[in-house]
Coordinates of C-alpha atoms and ligand atoms in Angstrom, one line a residue:
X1 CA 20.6 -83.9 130.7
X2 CA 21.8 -85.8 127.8
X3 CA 24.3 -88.4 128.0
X4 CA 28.0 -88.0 126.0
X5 CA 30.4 -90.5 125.7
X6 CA 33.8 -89.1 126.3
X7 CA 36.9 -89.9 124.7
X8 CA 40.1 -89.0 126.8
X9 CA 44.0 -90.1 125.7
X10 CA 45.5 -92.8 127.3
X11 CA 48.4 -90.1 128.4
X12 CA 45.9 -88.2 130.5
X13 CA 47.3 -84.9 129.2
X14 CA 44.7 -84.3 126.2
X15 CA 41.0 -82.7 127.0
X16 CA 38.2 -85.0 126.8
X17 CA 36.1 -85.1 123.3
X18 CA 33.3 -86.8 121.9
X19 CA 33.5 -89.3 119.4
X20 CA 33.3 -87.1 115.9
X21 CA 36.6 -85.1 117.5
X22 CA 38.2 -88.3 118.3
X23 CA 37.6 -89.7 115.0
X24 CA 38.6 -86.4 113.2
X25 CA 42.2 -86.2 115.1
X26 CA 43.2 -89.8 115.2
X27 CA 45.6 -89.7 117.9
X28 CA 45.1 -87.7 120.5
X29 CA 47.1 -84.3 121.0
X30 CA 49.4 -85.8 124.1
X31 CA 50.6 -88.2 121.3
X32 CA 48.4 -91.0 123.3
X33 CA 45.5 -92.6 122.3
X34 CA 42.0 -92.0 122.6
X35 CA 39.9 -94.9 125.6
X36 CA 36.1 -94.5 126.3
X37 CA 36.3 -92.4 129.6
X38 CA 34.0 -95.7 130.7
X39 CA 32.9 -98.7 128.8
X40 CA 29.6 -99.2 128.9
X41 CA 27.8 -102.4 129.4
X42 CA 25.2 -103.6 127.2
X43 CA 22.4 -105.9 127.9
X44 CA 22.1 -109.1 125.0
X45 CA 18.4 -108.0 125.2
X46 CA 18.8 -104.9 123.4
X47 CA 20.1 -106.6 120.6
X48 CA 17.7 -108.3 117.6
X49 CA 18.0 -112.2 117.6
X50 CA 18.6 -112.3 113.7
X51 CA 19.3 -108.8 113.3
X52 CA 21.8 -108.4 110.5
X53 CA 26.2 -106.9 111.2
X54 CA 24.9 -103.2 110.3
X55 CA 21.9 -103.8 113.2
X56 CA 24.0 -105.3 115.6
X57 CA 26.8 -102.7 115.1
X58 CA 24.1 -100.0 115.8
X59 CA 22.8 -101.0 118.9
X60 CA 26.5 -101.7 120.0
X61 CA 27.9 -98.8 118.9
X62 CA 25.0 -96.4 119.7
X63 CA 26.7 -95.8 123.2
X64 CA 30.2 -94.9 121.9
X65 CA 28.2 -92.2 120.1
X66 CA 26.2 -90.5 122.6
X67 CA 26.0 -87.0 122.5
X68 CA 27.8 -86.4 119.6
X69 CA 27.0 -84.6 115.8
X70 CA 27.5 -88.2 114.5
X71 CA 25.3 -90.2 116.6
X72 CA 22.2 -89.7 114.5
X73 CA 24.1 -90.8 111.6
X74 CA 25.6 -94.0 113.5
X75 CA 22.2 -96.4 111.8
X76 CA 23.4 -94.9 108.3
X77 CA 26.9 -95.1 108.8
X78 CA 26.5 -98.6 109.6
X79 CA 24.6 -99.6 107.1
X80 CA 27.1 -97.6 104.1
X81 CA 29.9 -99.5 105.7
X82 CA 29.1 -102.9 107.3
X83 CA 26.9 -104.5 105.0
X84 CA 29.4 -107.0 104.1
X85 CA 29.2 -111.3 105.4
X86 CA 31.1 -112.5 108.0
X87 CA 30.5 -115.6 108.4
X88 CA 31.0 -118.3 110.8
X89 CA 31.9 -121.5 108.8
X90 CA 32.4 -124.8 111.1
X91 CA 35.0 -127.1 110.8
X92 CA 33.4 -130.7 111.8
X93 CA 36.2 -132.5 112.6
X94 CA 38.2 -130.0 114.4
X95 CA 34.9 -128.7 117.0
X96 CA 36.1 -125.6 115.8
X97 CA 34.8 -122.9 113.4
X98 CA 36.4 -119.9 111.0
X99 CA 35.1 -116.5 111.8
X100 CA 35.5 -115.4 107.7
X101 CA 36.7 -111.4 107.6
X102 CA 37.5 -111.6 103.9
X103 CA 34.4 -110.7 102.0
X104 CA 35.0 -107.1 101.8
X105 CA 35.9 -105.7 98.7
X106 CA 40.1 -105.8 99.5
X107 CA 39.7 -109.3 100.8
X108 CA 40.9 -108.6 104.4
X109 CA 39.4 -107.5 107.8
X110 CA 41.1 -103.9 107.0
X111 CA 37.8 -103.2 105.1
X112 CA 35.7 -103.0 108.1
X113 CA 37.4 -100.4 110.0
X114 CA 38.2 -98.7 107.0
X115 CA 34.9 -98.3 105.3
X116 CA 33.3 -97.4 108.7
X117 CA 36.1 -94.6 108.7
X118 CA 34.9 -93.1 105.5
X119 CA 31.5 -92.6 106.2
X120 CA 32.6 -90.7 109.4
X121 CA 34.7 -88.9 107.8
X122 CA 32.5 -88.0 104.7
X123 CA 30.2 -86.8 107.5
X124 CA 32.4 -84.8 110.1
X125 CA 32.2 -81.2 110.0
X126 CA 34.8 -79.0 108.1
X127 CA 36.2 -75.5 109.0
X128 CA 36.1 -74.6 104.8
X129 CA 35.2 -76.6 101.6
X130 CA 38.5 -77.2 100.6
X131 CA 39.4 -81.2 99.4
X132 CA 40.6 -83.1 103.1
X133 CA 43.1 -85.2 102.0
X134 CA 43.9 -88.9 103.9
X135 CA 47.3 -89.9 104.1
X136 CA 48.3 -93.4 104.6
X137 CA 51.8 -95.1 104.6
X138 CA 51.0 -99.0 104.0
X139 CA 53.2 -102.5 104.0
X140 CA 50.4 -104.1 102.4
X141 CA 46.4 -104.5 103.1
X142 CA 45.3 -101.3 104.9
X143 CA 46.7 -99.0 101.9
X144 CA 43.8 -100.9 99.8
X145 CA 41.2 -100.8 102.4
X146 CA 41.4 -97.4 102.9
X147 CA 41.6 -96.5 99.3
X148 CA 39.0 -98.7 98.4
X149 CA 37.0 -97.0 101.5
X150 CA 37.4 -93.9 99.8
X151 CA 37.2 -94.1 96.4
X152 CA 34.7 -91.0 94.4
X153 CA 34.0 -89.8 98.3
X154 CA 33.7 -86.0 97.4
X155 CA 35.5 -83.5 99.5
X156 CA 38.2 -86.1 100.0
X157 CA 41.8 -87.6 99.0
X158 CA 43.7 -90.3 99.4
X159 CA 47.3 -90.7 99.2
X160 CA 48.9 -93.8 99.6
X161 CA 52.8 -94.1 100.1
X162 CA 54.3 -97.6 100.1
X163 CA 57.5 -99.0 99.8
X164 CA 58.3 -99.7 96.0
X165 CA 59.0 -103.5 95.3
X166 CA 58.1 -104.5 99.0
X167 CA 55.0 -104.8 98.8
X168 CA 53.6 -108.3 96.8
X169 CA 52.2 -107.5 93.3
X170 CA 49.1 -107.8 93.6
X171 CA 49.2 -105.7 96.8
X172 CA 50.9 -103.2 94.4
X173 CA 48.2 -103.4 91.9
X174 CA 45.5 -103.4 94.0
X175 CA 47.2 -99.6 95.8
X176 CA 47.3 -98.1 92.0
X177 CA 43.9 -99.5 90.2
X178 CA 41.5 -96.9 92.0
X179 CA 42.9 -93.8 90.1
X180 CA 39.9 -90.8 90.3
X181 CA 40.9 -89.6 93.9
X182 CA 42.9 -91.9 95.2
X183 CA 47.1 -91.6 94.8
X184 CA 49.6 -94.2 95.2
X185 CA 53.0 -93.2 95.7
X186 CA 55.7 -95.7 95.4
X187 CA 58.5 -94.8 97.8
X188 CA 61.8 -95.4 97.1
X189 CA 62.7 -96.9 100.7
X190 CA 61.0 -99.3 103.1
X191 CA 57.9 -98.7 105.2
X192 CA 59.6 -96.7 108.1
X193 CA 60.2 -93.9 105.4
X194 CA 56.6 -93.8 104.3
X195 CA 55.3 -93.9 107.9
X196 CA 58.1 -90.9 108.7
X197 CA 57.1 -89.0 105.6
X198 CA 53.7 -89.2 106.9
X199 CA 53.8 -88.1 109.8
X200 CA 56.5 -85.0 109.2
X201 CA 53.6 -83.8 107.2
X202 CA 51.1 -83.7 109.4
X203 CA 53.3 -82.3 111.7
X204 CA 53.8 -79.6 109.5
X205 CA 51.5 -76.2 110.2
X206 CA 52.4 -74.4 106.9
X207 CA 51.8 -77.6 105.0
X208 CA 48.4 -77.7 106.6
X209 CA 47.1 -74.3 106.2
X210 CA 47.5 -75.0 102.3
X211 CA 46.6 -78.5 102.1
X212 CA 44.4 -79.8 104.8
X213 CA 46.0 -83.2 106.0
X214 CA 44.6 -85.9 107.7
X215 CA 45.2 -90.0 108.4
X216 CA 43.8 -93.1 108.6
X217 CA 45.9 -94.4 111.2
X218 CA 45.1 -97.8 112.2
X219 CA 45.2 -96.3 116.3
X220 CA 41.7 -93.8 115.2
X221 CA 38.8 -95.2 117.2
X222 CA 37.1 -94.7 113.7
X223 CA 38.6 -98.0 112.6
X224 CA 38.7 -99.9 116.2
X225 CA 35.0 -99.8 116.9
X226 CA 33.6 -101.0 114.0
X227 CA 35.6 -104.0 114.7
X228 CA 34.0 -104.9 117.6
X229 CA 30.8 -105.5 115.8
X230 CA 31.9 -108.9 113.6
X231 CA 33.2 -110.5 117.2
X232 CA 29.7 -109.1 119.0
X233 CA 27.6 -110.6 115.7
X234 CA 29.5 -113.7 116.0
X235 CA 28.9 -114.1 119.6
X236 CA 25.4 -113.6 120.4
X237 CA 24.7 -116.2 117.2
X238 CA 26.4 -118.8 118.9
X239 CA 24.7 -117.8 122.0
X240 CA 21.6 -118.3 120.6
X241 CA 22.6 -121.3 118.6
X242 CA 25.1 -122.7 121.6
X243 CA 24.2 -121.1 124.7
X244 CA 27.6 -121.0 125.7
X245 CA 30.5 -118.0 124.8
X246 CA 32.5 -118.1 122.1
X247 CA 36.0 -118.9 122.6
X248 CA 38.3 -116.7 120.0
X249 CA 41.8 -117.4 118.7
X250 CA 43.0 -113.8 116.7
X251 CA 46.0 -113.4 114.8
X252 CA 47.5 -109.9 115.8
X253 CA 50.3 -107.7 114.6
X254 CA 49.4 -104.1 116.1
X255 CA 46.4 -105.6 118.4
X256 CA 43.8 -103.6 117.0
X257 CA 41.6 -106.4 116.3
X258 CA 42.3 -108.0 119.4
X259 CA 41.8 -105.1 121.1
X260 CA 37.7 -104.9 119.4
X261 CA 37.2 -108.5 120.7
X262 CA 38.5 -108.0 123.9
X263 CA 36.3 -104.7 124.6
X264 CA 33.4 -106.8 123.3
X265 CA 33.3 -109.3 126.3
X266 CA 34.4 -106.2 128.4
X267 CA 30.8 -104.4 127.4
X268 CA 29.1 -107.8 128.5
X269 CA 28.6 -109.7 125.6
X270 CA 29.2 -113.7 125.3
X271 CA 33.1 -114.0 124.4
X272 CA 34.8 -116.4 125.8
X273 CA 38.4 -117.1 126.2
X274 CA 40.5 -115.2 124.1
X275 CA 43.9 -115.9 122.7
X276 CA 46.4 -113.9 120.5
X277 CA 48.3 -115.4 117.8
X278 CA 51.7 -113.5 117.3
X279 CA 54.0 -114.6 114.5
X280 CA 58.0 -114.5 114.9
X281 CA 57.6 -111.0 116.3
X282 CA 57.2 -111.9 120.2
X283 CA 56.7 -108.8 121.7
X284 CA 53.5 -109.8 123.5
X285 CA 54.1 -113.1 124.1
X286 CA 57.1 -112.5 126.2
X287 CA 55.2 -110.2 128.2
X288 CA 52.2 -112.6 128.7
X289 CA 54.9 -115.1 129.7
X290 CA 55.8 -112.6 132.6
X291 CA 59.0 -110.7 131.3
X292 CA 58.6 -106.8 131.1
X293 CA 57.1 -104.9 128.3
X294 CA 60.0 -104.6 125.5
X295 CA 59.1 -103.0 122.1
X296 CA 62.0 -104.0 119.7
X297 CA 62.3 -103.5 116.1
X298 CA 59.7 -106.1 113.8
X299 CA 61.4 -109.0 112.0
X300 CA 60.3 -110.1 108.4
X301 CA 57.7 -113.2 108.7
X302 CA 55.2 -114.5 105.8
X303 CA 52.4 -113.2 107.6
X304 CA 53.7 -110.1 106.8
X305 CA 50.6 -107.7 108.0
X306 CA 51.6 -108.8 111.3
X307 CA 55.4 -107.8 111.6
X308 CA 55.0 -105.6 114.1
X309 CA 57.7 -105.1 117.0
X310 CA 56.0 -102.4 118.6
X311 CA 51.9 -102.9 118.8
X312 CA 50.6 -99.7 118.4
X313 CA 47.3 -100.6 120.8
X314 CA 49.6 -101.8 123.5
X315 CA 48.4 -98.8 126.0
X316 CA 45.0 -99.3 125.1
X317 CA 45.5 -102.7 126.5
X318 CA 46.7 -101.0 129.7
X319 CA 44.2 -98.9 130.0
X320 CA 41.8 -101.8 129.6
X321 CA 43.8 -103.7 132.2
X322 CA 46.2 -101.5 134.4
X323 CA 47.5 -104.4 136.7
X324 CA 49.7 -106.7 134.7
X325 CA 49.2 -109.6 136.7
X326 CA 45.4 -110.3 136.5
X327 CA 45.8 -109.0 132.6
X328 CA 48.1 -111.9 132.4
X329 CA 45.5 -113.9 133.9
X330 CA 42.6 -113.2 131.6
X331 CA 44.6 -113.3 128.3
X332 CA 47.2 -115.3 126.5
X333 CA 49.6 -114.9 123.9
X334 CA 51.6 -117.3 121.8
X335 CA 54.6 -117.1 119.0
X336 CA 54.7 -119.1 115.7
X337 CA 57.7 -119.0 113.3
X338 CA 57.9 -119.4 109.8
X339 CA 58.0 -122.9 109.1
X340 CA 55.3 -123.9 112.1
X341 CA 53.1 -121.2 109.5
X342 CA 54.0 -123.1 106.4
X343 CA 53.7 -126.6 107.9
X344 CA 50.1 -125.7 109.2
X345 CA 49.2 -124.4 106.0
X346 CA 50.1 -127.8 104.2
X347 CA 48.9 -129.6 107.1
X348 CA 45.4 -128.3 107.0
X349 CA 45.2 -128.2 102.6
X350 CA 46.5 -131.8 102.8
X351 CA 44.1 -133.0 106.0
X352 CA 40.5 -131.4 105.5
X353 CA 40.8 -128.9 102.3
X354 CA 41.0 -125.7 104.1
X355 CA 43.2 -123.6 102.2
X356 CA 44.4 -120.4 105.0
X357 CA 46.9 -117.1 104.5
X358 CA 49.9 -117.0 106.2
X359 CA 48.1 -114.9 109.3
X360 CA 45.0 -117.1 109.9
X361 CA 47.3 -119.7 109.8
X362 CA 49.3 -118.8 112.9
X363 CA 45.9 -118.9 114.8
X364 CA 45.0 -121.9 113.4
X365 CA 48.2 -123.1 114.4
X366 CA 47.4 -122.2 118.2
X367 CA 44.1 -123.9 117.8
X368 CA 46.1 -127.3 117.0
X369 CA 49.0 -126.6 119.9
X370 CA 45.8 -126.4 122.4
X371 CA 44.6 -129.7 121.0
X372 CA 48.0 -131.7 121.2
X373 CA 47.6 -130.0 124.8
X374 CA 43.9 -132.0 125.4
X375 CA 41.8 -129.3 125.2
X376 CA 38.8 -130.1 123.6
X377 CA 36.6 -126.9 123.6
X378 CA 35.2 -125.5 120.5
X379 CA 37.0 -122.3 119.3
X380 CA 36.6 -119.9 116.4
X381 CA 39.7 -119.0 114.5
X382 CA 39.8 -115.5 113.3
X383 CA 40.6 -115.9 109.2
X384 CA 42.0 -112.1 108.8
X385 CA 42.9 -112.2 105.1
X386 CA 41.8 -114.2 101.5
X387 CA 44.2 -116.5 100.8
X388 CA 44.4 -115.7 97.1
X389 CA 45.5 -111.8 98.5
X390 CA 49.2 -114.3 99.8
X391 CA 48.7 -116.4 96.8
X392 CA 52.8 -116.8 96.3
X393 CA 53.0 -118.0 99.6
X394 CA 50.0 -120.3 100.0
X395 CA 50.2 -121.8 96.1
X396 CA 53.5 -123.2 96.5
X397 CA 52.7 -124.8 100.1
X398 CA 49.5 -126.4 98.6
X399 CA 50.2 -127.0 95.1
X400 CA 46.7 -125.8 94.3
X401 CA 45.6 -122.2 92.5
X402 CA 43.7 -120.2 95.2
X403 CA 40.5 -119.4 93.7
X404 CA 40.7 -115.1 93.6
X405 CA 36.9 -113.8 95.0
X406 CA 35.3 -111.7 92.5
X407 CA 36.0 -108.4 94.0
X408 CA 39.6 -108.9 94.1
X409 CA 39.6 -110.6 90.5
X410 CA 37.8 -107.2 89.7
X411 CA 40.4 -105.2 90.5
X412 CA 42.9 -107.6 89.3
X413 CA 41.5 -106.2 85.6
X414 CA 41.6 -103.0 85.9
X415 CA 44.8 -101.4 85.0
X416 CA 47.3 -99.7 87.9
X417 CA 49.6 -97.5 88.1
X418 CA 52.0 -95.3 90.9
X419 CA 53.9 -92.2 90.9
X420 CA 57.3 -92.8 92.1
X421 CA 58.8 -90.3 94.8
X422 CA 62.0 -90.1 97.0
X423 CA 62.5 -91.6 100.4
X424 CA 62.6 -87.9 101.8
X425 CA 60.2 -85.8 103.8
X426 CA 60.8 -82.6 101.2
X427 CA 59.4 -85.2 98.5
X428 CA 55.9 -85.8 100.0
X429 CA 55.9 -82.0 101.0
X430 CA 56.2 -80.5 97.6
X431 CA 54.1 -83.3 96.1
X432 CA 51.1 -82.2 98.3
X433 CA 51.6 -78.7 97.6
X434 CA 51.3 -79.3 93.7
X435 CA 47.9 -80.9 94.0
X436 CA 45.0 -78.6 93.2
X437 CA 42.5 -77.8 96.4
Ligands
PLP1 C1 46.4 -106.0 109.8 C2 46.4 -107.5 109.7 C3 46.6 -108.3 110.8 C4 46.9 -107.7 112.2 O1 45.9 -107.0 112.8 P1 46.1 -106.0 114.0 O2 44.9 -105.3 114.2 O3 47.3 -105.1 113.6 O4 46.5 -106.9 115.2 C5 46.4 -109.7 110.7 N1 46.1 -110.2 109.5 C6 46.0 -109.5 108.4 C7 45.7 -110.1 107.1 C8 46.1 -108.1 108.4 O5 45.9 -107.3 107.3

C-alpha cells in the first residue's frame, strides 16, 4: 500500500485531498483551511549535511507529497523555485544572527512561497487548455512575488489588483514592469475592495465557466510549505555548526511565516524558542497575554506588510495547538509601535551599521527588549524584506541611501505601467471577460 499525505480543512466539513488538490483550490471548500491530516516527523539523518535550500526542501517536503501526481516533481519543483541564498549573517556583538529572506528577485520572503507556487501550478492537471488565470489583490510585496513567480509561465495569467496611490512607488513600479502575462490593475479604493473584488469573482460560476479563475492566496499550502524549508536549512546548519537549536524571532502580520517555523520544530527538527514580532496591530499578542481571541480591523503602521488585524493562519495555529493554555506556554507574542520601529532602526544604523526595513525591525526590536530583560541566548532575527524595497521610510531614519540589490534595481529600469479600474465588483467582472482565452 502506498502512503498519501492527506489534506483535510481546519472546519472539518471539506473531504480530504492530497496535496496537488489542496494546492489547486487554495482554501478549502468549507471556507477553512487545508492542515496535514498528521505531521510527520522527520529524522536530521535523512537530511545531507551541506546539502543545498532545494535539497533540504526535498527531503522535507517529500512527506507532504506522498501519494500525489506532484510528488515526483517535488526534486524539480524545488530546484525551479528555491535556488535562491538565505543566509545566516552573525551579528558579533549582539550573540545574535540575521536569517536574510531578501535575495529573491522581489527582495522579500514572498518570493519563496510564491515561486514554489508557480511551479505547482505550471504542473497541476487541467480539465481543458484554456489560459488559468491567477488573481491576486496586494497592499504591497506579495502582488510582485507572485507576478514575478509567474512571469512567461505558459498556460497562465496574472492579474494583480492594488489600491492606486496606496501602495509605495516602487511597490507600484515593481506590480506594472512585468507586462507579457502579467496585469496590474490599479483600483480606485483601498485594499479591502481589491481583496472583495477578488473574491466575488471566484465566487462567480458563470464568470468561471468562461474564464478559468484561480488565486494565490497567501492561506494555499502551496506558499506555506516551501517556507518551512529556509527555517529547516537554517537549523540543521547551526546544529551542525552549534549543536544546540536555533532560537527564532519572526516578524508576522498574517502568521504564515510563523506558522512554517513553528511546523518545522513540530516535524522534529532543531528550532528552538520561538517568538512573534507583531507591530501596532496586537491581535495576537493580546491573546498570548491570556485575553480571548479578538480579530479587529488592522491599523496603519510602517511595517506596512504586517497590518493585519485578522491573521489569516490563526486556525492553523489551533489546529497545531487546540488547548490555549499550553499554546500559550510554548509560544510568545509581543507588540511594537511606530516610533519603538523607527527608534530601532536608527539605533542599530547608528550602533553597528546594520541598516533593517520597518518589519525586521520590530523583531529586532524584540531581540533588544529580551536583552534589557538579561537574556543572553543567541537568537536569529528573521529579516523579511530589503530595506531599499521601504527605502522612504529607512533613508530618512538613517540619513544614508540604501544600496537597491541588482534584481530590484533591474526592475527599477524597466518601464511600468497599470490599467486603472473602478472600486466595483462589475469592474473586475467585465474586465476578465474581455481578455482573450
Ligand atoms: C508578508 C510580510 C510579512 C508578514 O508575513 P506573514 O506571513 O503574513 O506573517 C512581514 N514582512 C514582510 C516584508 C512581508 O512582506
Amino acid at each position: 500500500m502506498t502512503r498519501v499525505m492527506r489534506y483535510l480543512s481546519t472546519r472539518g466539513r471539506s473531504p480530504a485531498v492530497s496535496i496537488g488538490p489542496a494546492i489547486a483550490r487554495g482554501l478549502a471548500p468549507d471556507g477553512g483551511l487545508y492542515v496535514p491530516e498528521a505531521l510527520p516527523r522527520l529524522e536530521l539523518e535523512a537530511f545531507a549535511r551541506d546539502g543545498t535550500l532545494a535539497a533540504t526542501a526535498t527531503t522535507l517536503l517529500a512527506p507532504f507529497f506522498a501519494g500525489d501526481a506532484l510528488e515526483n516533481e517535488l526534486p524539480r519543483i524545488c530546484a525551479e523555485a528555491l535556488g535562491l541564498d538565505t543566509p545566516l549573517r552573525t551579528l558579533p556583538q549582539q550573540n545574535a544572527s540575521v536569517l536574510e529572506l531578501f535575495h529573491g528577485p522581489t527582495a522579500a520572503f514572498k518570493d519563496f512561497g510564491a515561486r514554489f507556487l508557480a511551479a505547482c501550478m505550471s504542473r497541476l492537471p487541467r480539465a481543458d487548455d484554456r489560459v488559468l488565470t491567477i488573481l491576486v489583490a496586494t497592499s504591497g510585496d506579495t502582488g510582485a512575488a507572485v507576478a514575478a513567480a509567474f512571469h512567461r509561465k505558459p498556460g497562465l495569467r496574472v492579474v494583480i489588483l492594488y489600491p492606486d496611490g496606496l501602495v509605495s512607488p516602487r511597490q507600484a513600479h515593481q506590480l506594472g514592469c512585468f507586462g507579457d502575462n502579467v496585469y496590474a490593475l490599479r483600483v480606485a479604493g483601498r485594499f479591502d475592495d481589491c481583496q472583495r473584488m477578488v473574491k466575488a469573482a471566484l465566487a462567480d460560476p458563470a464568470l468561471q465557466a468562461t474564464v478559468p479563475l484561480s488565486s494565490a492566496n497567501s492561506i494555499s499550502l502551496g506558499r506555506l510549505l516551501p517556507q518551512m524549508s529556509y527555517y529547516a536549512h537554517a537549523a540543521l546548519g547551526w546544529w551542525y555548526q552549534h549543536g544546540t537549536p536555533l532560537n527564532v524571532i519572526v516578524p508576522t502580520g498574517n502568521l504564515g511565516n510563523a506558522m512554517a517555523c513553528l511546523w518545522v520544530r513540530a516535524v522534529g527538527l532543531p528550532i528552538g524558542k520561538v517568538r512573534l514580532a507583531c507591530n501596532a496591530n496586537a491581535t495576537l499578542p493580546d491573546f498570548f497575554a491570556g485575553a480571548d481571541y479578538m480579530p479587529r480591523e488592522a491599523v496603519a503602521t510602517i511595517a506596512n506588510a504586517m497590518d493585519v488585524g485578522a491573521p489569516s493562519n490563526y486556525e492553523r495555529l489551533r489546529w497545531t495547538f487546540p488547548d490555549g493554555n499550553t499554546l500559550r506556554r510554548l509560544l510568545q507574542a509581543h507588540s511594537v509601535d511606530d516610533d519603538a520601529i523607527r527608534q530601532t532602526i536608527t539605533g542599530h544604523a547608528r550602533a553597528y551599521g546594520d541598516v533593517f526595513c520597518p518589519h525586521t525591525a520590530t523583531a529586532v526590536h524584540q531581540l533588544d527588549q529580551q536583552r534589557k530583560a538579561g537574556d543572553a541566548e543567541h537568537w536569529a532575527v528573521v529579516a523579511t524584506a530589503h530595506p531599499a524595497k521601504f527605502e522612504t521610510v529607512v533613508e530618512p531614519l538613517t540619513g544614508q541611501p540604501v544600496t537597491v540589490p541588482p534584481a530590484l534595481a533591474a526592475m527599477l529600469a524597466r518601464p511600468a505601467s497599470a490599467e486603472p479600474l473602478a472600486a466595483v465588483d462589475a469592474a473586475l467582472r467585465d474586465w476578465l471577460a474581455r481578455q482573450p482565452s
